[in-house]
Coordinates of C-alpha atoms and ligand atoms in Angstrom, one line a residue:
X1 CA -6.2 39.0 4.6
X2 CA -9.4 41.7 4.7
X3 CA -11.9 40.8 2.5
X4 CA -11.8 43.3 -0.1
X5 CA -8.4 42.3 -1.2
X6 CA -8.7 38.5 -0.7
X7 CA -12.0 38.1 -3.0
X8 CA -11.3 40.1 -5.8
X9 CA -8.0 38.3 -5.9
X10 CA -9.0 35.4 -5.5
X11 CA -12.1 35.7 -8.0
X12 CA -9.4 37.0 -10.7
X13 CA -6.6 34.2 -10.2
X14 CA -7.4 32.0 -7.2
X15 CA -4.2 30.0 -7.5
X16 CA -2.0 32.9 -8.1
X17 CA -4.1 35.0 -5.2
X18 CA -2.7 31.7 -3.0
X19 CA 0.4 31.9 -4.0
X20 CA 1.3 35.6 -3.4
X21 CA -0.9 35.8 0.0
X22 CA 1.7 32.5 1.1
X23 CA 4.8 34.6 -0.1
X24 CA 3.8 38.1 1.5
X25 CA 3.1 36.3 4.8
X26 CA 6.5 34.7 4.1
X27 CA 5.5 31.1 4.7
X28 CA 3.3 32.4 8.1
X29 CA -0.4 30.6 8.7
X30 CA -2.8 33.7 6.6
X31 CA -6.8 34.0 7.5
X32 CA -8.4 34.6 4.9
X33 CA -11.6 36.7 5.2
X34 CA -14.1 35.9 2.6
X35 CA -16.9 36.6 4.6
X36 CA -19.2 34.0 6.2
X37 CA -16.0 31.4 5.3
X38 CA -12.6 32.2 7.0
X39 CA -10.1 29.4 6.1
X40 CA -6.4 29.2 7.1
X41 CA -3.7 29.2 4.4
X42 CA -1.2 26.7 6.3
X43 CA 2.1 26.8 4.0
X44 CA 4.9 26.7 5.7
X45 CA 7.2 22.9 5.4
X46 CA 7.2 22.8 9.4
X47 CA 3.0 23.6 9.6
X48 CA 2.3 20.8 6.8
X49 CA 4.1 18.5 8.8
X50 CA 2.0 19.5 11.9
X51 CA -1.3 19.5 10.0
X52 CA -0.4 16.0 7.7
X53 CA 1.3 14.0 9.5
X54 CA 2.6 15.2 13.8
X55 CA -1.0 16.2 14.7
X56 CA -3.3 14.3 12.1
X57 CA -5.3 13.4 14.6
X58 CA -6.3 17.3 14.7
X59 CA -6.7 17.9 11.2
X60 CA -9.5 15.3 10.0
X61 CA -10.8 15.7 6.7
X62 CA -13.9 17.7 7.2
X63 CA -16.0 15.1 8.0
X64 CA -19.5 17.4 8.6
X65 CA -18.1 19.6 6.1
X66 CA -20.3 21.2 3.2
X67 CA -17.0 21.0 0.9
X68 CA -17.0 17.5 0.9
X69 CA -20.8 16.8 1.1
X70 CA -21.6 16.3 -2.4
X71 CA -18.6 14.4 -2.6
X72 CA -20.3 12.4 -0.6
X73 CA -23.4 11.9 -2.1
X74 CA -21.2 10.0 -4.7
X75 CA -18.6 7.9 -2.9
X76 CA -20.0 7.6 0.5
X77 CA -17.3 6.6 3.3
X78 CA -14.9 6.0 0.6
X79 CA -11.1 5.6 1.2
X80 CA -10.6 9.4 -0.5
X81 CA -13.0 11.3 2.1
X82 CA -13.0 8.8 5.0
X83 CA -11.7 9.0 8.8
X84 CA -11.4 6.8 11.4
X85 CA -12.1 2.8 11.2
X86 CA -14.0 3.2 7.8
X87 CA -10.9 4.4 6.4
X88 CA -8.1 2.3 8.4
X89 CA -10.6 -0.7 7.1
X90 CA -10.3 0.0 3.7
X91 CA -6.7 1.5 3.6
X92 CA -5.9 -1.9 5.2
X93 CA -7.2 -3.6 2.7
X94 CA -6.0 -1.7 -0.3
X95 CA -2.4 -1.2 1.1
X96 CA -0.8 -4.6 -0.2
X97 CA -2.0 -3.9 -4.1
X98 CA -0.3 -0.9 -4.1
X99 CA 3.3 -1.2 -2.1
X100 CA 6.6 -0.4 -3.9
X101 CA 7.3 -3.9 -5.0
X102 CA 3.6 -5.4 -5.9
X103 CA 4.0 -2.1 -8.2
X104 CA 7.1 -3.2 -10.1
X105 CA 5.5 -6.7 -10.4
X106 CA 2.8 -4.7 -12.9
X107 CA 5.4 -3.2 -15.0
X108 CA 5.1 -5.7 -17.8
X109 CA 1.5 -5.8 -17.4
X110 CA 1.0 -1.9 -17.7
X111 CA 3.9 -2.0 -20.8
X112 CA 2.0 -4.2 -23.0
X113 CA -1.5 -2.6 -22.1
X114 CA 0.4 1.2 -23.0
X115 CA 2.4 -0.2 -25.9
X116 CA -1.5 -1.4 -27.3
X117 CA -2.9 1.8 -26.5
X118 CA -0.2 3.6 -28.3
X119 CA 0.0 1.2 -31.5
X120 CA -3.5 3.0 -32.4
X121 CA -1.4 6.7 -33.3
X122 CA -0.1 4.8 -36.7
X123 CA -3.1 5.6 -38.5
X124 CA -3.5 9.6 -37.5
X125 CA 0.3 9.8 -38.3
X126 CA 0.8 8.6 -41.7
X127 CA -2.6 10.6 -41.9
X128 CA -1.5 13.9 -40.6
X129 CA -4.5 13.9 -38.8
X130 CA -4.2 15.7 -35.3
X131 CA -4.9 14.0 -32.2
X132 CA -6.4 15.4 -28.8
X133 CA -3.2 14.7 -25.9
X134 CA -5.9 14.9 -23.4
X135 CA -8.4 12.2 -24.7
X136 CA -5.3 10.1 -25.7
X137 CA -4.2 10.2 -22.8
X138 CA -7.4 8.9 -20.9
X139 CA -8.0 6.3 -23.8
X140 CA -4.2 5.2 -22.7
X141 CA -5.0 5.4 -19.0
X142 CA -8.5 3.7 -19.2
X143 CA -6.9 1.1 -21.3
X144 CA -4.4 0.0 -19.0
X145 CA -5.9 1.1 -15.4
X146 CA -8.6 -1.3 -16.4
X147 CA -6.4 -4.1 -17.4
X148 CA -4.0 -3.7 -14.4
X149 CA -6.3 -2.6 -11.6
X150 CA -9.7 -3.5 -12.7
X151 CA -8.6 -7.0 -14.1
X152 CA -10.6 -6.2 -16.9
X153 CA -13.6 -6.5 -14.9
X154 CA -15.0 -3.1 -16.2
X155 CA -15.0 -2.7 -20.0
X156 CA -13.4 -0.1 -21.7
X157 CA -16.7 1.3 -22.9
X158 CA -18.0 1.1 -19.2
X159 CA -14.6 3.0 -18.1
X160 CA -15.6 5.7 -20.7
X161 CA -19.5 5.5 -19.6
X162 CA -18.0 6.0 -15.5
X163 CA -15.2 8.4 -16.6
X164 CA -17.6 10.4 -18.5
X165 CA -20.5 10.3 -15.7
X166 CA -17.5 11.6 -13.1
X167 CA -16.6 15.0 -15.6
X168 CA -20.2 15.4 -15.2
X169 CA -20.7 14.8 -11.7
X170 CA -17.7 17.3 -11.4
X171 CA -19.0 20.2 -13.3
X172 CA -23.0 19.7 -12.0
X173 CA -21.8 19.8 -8.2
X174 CA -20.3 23.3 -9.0
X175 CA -22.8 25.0 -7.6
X176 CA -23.7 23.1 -4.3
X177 CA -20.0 23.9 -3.7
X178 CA -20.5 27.0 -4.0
X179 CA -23.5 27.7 -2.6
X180 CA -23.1 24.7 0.1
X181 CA -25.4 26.5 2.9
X182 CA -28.7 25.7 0.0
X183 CA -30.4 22.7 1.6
X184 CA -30.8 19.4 -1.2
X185 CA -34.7 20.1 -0.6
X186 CA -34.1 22.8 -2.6
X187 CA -33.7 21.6 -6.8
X188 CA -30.4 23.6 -7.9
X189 CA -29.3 23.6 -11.6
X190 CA -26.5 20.6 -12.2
X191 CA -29.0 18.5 -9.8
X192 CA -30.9 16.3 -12.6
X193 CA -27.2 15.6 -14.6
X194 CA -26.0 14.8 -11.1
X195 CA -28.5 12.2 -10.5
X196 CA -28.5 11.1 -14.1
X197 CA -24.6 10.4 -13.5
X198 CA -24.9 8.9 -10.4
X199 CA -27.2 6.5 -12.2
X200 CA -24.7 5.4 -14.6
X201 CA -22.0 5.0 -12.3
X202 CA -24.7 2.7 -10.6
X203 CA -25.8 0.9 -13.2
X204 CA -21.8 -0.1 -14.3
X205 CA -20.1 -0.3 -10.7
X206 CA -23.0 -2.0 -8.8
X207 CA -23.5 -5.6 -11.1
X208 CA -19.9 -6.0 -11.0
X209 CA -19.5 -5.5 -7.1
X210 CA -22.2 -8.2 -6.7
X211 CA -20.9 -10.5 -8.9
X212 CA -17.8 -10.3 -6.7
X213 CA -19.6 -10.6 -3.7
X214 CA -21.4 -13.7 -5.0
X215 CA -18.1 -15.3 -6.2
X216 CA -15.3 -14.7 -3.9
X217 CA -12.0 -14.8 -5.3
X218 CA -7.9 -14.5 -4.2
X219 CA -7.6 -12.2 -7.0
X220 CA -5.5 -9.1 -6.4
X221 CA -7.5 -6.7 -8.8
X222 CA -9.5 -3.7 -6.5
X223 CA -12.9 -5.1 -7.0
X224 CA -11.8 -8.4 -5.2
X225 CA -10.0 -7.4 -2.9
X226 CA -12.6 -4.9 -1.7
X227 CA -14.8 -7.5 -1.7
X228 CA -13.1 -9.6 0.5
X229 CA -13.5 -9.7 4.4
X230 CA -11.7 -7.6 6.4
X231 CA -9.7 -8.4 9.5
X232 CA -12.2 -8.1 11.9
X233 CA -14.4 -10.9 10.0
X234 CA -17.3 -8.0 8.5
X235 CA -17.8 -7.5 4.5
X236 CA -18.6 -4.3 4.0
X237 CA -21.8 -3.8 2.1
X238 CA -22.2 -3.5 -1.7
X239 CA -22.7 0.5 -1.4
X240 CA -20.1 0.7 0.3
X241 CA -17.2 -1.2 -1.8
X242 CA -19.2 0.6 -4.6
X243 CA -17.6 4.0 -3.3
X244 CA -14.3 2.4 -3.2
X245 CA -14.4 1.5 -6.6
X246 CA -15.6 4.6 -7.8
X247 CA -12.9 6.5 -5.4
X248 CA -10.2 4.4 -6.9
X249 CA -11.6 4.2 -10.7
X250 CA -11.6 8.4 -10.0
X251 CA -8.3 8.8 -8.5
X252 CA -6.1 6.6 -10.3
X253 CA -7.5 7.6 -13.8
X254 CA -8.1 11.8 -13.6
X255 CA -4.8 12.4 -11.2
X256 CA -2.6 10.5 -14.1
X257 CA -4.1 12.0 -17.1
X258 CA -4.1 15.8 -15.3
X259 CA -0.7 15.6 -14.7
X260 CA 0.4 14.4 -18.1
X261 CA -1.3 16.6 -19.6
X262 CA 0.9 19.0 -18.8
X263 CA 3.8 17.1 -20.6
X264 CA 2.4 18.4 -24.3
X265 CA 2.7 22.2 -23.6
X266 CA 5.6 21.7 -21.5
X267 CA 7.8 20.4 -24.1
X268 CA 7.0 22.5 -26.6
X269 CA 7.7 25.4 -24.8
X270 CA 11.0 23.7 -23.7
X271 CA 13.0 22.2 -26.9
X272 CA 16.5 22.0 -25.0
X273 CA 14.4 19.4 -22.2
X274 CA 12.3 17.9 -25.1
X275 CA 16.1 17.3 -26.7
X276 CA 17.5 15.6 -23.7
X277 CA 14.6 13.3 -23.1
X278 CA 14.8 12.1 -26.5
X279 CA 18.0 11.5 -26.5
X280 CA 17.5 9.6 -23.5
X281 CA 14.2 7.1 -24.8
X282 CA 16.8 6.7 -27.6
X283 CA 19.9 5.9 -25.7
X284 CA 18.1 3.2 -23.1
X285 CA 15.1 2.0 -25.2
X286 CA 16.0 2.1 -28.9
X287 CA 13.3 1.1 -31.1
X288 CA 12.1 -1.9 -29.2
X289 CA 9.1 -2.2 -26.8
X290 CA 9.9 -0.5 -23.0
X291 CA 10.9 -3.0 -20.5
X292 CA 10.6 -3.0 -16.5
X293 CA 14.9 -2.8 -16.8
X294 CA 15.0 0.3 -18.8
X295 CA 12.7 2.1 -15.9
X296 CA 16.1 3.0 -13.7
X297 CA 18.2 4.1 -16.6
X298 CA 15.3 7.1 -17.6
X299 CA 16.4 9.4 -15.1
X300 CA 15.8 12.1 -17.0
X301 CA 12.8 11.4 -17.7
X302 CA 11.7 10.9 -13.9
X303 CA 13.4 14.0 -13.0
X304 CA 11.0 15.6 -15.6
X305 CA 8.2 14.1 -13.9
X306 CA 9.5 15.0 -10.9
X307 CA 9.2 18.8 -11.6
X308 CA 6.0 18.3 -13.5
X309 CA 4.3 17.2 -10.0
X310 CA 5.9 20.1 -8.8
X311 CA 4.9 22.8 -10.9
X312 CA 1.2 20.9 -11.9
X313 CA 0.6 19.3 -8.8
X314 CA -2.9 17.8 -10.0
X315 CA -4.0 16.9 -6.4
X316 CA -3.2 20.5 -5.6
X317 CA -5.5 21.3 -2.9
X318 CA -5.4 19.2 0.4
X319 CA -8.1 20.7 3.0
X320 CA -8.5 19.9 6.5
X321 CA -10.7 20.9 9.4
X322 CA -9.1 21.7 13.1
X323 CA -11.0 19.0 15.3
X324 CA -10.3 21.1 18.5
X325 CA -8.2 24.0 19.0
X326 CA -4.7 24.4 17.9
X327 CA -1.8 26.5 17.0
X328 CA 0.7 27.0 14.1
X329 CA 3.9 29.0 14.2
X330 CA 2.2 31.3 16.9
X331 CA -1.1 31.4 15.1
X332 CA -4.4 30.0 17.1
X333 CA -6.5 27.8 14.8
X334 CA -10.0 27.7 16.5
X335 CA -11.8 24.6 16.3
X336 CA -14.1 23.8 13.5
X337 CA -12.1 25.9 11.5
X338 CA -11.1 25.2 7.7
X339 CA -7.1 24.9 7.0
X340 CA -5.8 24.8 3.5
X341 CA -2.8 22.9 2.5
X342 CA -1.8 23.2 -1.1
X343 CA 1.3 21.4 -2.8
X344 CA 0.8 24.4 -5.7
X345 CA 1.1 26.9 -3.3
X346 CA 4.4 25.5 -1.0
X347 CA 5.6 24.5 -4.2
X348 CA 6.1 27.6 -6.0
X349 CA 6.8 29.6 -3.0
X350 CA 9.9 31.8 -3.5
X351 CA 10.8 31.5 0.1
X352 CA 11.4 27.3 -0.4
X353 CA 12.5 27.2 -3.9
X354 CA 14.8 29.0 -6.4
X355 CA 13.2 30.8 -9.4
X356 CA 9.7 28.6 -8.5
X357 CA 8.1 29.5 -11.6
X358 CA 11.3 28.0 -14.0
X359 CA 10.5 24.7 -15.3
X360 CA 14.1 23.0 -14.6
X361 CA 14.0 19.4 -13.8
X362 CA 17.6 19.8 -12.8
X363 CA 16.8 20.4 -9.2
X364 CA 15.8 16.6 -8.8
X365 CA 18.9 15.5 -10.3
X366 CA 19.7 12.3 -8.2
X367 CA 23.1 14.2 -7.3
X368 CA 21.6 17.1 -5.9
X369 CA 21.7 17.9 -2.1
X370 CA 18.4 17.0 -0.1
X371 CA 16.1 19.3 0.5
X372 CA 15.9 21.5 4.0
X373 CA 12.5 21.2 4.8
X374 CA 10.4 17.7 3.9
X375 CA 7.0 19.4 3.1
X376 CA 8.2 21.9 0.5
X377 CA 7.6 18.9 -2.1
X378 CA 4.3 17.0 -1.0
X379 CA 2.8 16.5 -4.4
X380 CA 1.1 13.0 -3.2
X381 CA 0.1 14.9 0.3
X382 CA 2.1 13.2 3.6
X383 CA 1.2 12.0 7.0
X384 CA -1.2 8.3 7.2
X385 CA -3.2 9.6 4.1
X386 CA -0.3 9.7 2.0
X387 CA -1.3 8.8 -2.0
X388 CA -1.5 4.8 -2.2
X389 CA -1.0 4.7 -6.2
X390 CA 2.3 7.1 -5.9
X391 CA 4.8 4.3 -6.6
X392 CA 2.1 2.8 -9.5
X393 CA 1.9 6.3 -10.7
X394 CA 5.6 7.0 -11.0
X395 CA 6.2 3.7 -13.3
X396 CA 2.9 4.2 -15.3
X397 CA 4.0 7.5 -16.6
X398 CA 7.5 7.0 -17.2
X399 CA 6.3 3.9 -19.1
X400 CA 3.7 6.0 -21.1
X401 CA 6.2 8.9 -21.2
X402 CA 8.8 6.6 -22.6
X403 CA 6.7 4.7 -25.1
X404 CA 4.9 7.8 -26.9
X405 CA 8.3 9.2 -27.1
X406 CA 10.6 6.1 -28.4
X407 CA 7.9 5.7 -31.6
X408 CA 6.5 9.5 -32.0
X409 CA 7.6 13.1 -32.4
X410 CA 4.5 15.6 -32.1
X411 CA 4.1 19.5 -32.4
X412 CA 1.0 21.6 -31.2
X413 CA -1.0 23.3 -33.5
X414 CA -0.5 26.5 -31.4
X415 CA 1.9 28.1 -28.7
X416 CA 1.7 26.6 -25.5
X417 CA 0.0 28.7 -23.1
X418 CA 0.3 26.9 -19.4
X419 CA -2.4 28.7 -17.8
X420 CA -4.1 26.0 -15.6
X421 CA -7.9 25.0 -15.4
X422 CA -8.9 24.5 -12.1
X423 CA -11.3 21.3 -11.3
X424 CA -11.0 18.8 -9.5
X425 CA -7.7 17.8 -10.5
X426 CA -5.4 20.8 -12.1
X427 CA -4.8 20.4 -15.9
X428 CA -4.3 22.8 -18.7
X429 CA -6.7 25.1 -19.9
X430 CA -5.5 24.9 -23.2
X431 CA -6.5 21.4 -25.3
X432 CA -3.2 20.2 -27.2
X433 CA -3.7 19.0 -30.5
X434 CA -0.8 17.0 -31.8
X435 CA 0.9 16.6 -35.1
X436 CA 2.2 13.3 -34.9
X437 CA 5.1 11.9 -36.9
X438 CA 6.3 8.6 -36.5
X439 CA 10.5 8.5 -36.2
X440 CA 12.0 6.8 -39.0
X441 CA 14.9 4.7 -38.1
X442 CA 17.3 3.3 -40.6
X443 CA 16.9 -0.4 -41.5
X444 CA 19.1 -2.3 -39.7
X445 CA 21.5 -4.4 -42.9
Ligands
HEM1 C1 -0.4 12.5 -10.5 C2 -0.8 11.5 -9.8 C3 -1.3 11.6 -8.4 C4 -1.2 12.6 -7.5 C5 -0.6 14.0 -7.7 C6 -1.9 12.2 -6.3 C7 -2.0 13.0 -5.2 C8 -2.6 12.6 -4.0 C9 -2.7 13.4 -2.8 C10 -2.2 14.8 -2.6 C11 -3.3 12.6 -1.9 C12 -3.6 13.0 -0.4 C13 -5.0 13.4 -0.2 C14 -5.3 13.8 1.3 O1 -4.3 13.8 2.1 O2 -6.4 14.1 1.6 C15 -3.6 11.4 -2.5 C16 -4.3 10.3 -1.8 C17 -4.6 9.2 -2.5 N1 -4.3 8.8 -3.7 FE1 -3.2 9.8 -5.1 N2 -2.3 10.9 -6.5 C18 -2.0 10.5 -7.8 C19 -2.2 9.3 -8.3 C20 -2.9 8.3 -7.7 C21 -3.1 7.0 -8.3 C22 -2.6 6.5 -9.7 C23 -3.8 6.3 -7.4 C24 -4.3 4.8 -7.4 C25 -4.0 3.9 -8.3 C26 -4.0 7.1 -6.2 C27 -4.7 6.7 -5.1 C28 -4.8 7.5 -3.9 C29 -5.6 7.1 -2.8 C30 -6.4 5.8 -2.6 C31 -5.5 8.2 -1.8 C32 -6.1 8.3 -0.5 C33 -5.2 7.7 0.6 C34 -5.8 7.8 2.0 O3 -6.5 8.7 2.3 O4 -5.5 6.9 2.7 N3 -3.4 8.3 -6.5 N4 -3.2 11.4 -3.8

């Protein structure tokens, strides 16, 4: 792809510049020129395999790399940007706390923290006051990530201080990514809020890590269990396991409240799906509090989810560097070259899916036939670095899903307009303010 069509394209609309350059190459690896910076635009189900999972060993995550340098700066070796024995270490460790059963085992946990969280909308409703989706959704999320993962080791107002230091830390490193080639002798704007950030992450994350390190624990909250020797005898030190918890406190907050983010605009531009997933929160949980045994019976609502991860994928950009040379579908891939995997892209790709840009959860009905090609739907990535928290994930929201919607109806002051803003994680441009109203039931004689 020359340069003079890939940069003003991608300038304009970078994720729709993806998209198209994918579909015109029909699913073929595309170089993109942008100048001094010539990544690959791997899309194709059978490449993604190679590049995730067949050939990881190939496709590291950068670990020189200037993308992920500032990155750095915050988490060091941390399980999100790690190779090698760092990250088999700490993916080791972490595994257990996360598996498909210890996840279930936190559904009553999570239900009670959510059902808390949610209790607090009966004032703004009988009110009429509006309420901002996005930062009731992270007051949700903060609320019971901390409870569930943290152990309630990090206050809510600490989570808000970190959470808050981590948007900034996002926005200041906006232009070392972009310029990565400046050397950090040189003072760039965002540097002082970076380091003021990084201070408060410090000053919250680091007591608490040495706290743990001076009283041991078999607790099975992150902080411990970090905290806790490792196979090989070693305890990592406390900068270390302070990336770790940062990495995890990141990911397991900003990925959940990105992606269901998308679920205010989404159903107010779709009434007949908002209908059927009512019907459903009606049908299995009534008026009463969510419970771990309703989870199987919302299919509807996890097919929803389902389509939201494909359409919003918020990790939506996975990239990779080609440790020595290599080929995909016929296309050499020198080393030291940059390879970019996207779930967005593959997932609205024409070529793999029907009408890609319709929002129809129907094509994860449960009685649908599998899917041809694995990697067309990779929304938690594939391959050894696979998402840990996708199983925690996948309850948490249908619990919060199904709890907002069994006591609330809401409207948006304004049409819904699902252009995406693109950070770190992929969220809405547009901020949703909801009308609440609280559903009136009749009183049981
Ligand atoms: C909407 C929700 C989420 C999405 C879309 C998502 C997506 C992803 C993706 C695409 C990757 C692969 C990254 C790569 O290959 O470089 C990943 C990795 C990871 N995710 Fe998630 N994630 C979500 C939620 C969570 C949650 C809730 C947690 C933790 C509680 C979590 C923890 C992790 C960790 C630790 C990794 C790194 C795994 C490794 O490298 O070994 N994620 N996630």
């Amino acid at each position: 792809m020359p340069l003079h069509r890939a940069l003003p394209a991608l300038v304009r609309d970078p994720l729709a510049a993806l998209v198209r350059f994918a579909e015109e190459a029909d699913g073929q690896v595309v170089r993109l020129n942008l100048g001094t910076f010539r990544p690959y635009l791997v899309s194709h189900p059978d490449h993604l395999q190679q590049v995730l999972r067949d050939r990881v060993a190939n496709y590291p995550r950068d670990e020189q790399g200037l993308l992920w340098r500032p990155v750095r700066r915050v988490v060091g070796e941390a399980i999100l940007v790690a190779e090698g024995s760092t990250w088999e270490s700490t993916r080791g460790a972490l595994q257990p706390l996360f598996t498909a059963k210890r996840a279930e085992t936190l559904v009553d946990r999570m239900a009670e923290a959510i059902g808390m969280a949610v209790d607090d909308w009966a004032e703004p409703a009988r009110q009429g006051r509006t309420v901002d989706g996005a930062d009731e959704l992270k007051r949700i999320v903060l609320t019971t990530t901390m409870r569930v993962l943290f152990a309630d080791r990090i206050s809510l107002v600490d989570a808000y201080r970190v959470s808050a230091a981590l948007d900034t830390v996002t926005t200041a490193m906006l232009p070392r990514l972009l310029a990565p080639f400046v050397p950090y002798s040189v003072p760039m704007p965002g540097d002082r809020a970076f380091h003021g950030a990084v201070r408060t992450i410090d000053e919250v994350v680091l007591p608490i890590v040495r706290q743990a390190l001076a009283h041991p624990t078999d607790d099975d909250d992150i902080v411990a269990t970090l905290c806790r020797p490792r196979p090989d005898g070693r305890v990592p030190d406390e900068y270390q396991i302070r990336g770790d918890v940062v990495a995890m406190f990141s990911t397991a907050t900003e990925t959940t409240i990105a992606l269901l983010s998308w679920l205010w605009p989404v159903l107010e531009k779709h009434p007949e799906v908002a209908t059927r997933l009512h019907a459903e929160v009606e049908r299995v949980v009534g008026d009463g509090p969510v419970r771990r045994e309703h989870l199987p019976q919302l299919t509807y609502g996890r097919m929803v989810l389902d389509e939201l991860l494909r359409l919003y994928p918020a990790g939506w950009l996975i990239p990779r560097t080609a440790a020595a040379d290599d080929e995909l579908g016929g296309v050499r891939i020198p080393a030291g070259a940059t390879v970019l995997v996207s779930p967005y892209v593959t997932q609205r790709m024409a070529t793999f899916w029907d009408d890609p840009t319709r929002f129809d959860p129907e094509r994860f009905a449960p009685d649908r036939p599998r899917r041809r090609y694995r990697y067309a739907y990779f929304p938690f990535g594939g391959g050894p670095h696979q998402c840990l928290g996708q199983y925690l994930f996948l309850l948490e929201a249908q619990l919060i899903v199904s709890t907002v919607l069994s006591r609330y109806r809401f409207r948006l002051g304004a049409p819904a307009d699902l252009t995406p803003r693109l950070g770190a994680s992929l969220s809405p441009r547009q901020r949703s303010m909801l009308s609440l109203s609280a559903i009136q039931r009749p009183v049981a004689q």
